[in-house]
C-alpha angles and dihedrals in degrees: 000000000000092000092048092050091053092051091047091050093056091051091043096052091046092052101037094043090064091047099046097082093044090049092053092049094049100043095088094051107035114067091190093070102038088113096047112135124243113249088244096048123096116248109219112212135188128198121220113193117021105193125117098316099023095059089051090053089049091056092045097051092043088055094057111104112248095022125112122190102219101171142019130196133197136141093221116073099216090051090048090052091050088053091051090053094048096043091080087219120106089196097051114142120236132208140161091211115076090198088069088058092050091050092057107105093203094059110100101172139018136200116216117200104153126129109293095254088072098046100089098049095042094048093049092047092048092048092050088049091057098248126143109237137217106184131180125242140286088058095213146324106255140034090236090057091046091054092051091048093049091049092051093049092048094045094050096036088231122183103235133176124188115214102251099128093183087082088077089068115111086200090072093054093048093046090052091051093050092048091049088050088057094242092144099026126235110346109227100162135036119184123195140145147143128255121193134169139182133170110273108268090036095067126175114272090018095101126116117237098327140039110281096006107130098167103123114222122225105274092215091056092046089055091051092049098043134075094213096182092054090048090054091047110155094015126093117274116266138159118281114273124191089204095051095045098046100028103034093145087071093065132067097223093066104035147342103266117223091357100064095034114037105008092049091057094052099041092046089057090049087053089049090055101036103028090205097140127214116359119249096223140009138193123185139181130185146151143179097259102172113347098090094166103124094277117143098203122078123259090209120054129175122180135178123193128189127207101196100188091048092045088230139135123201121195131195121192123185134181125172090193104061135045105153090114108035118214126245135182116267126188112198115205128178091251104030147354124245110207124188116210098235149359117306105278094033095055115132102167145330141232131213121217123193117233110244088229094050116135091191092061098028095116095047090048093049091050092048093244089120116037120203111245092022122095114249094187134026140182110292111202091195091065099055122048116243108260126227110257115260099263090045090053089054094051091044088057093046086058099041102032090233124139118269119235094248098039131160094282091053089044091056091050090049092049096047089048098053094038089056087062092049092051093046091050097046095043095039094225144095110276128201134208113235106208092193096052090033089223145106113264 
């Protein structure tokens, strides 16, 4: 952790140093950043939700130089203890009630990594309490909730970051620049997806407390350690369920399955590169092909979006039963294809391949300078500055009052995009985004 803190500090000083003067000049004229922190002032953070992803966020934010985790919140005792351990603060406060966190005047920022059914209420409450917010994807479960969340963030001028860490990738910035420079020609098709696989009986999302942990805890002890009613929160009362508590992504009441988890990551990165906004139409098909384990959500999910004004189609294919040929992101232009070397947050480069029928590169192809099937251009790290990692970007913005990369407007686009696929799947029809109503029709 010490080494990581030193690296973070170098990135932090480099970024915040450039912003300090601008922040001081703006502070008298921009109400939205009146509470921005000085670069030399400690940012006090609190972590709400400390399960698989939440405990990781706790460790990440605690590792940022100039940040102190002062409180952690979870309704399950073992998760709370894990948060205490990862807070890097022996005096960290603990609570099972997130409202106690929001009432703490010394808390500047919160991370929210609860099941999705809590996201809307917690984000709105945190925004109204004046806290900066880092919240996990998918942002929420309905368009109505997303509208309320967006309104609260705008009203309170809240600094908010959505947890799509692929936006820290310099590769995305460079790819966008090359596409805008017409290196690959008009992009009419983008293909992406996620392939996963586990041995039957160790199915995806069926782990206990951490990725790949299939050791089932004693249900009686879980009941003693868990405040089940608080975990349910805004949902109707129901008997305790080990499956629902540990494996909530498998059920519609708590989340949106593939859409809010895997699809949202990939389509958000496509949005980061293309900046084309909410799709015009969507069709989706899916089924539970092999994972007959009581889950409600499909293990196979195939979605097609159209962007009519951009003359573009974007596809997302997902299987939880095959990973022999991992997916990557591919951007098909008239003259060439830009192919990233992995899924969104694992990307470490890209290559560009000329189309054999390209008129733009016809001379180079005929002279053998460009060979079909071989990349003629690749990601060049020297041409795009290394970006602060996603949590660092959030803290930089808490200090400067600037807008995070995955802010509330991007979060709304993400949510509308993945919820279109849910609606198309459940209603078995093509759905359309109505930009006037701001709704799926």
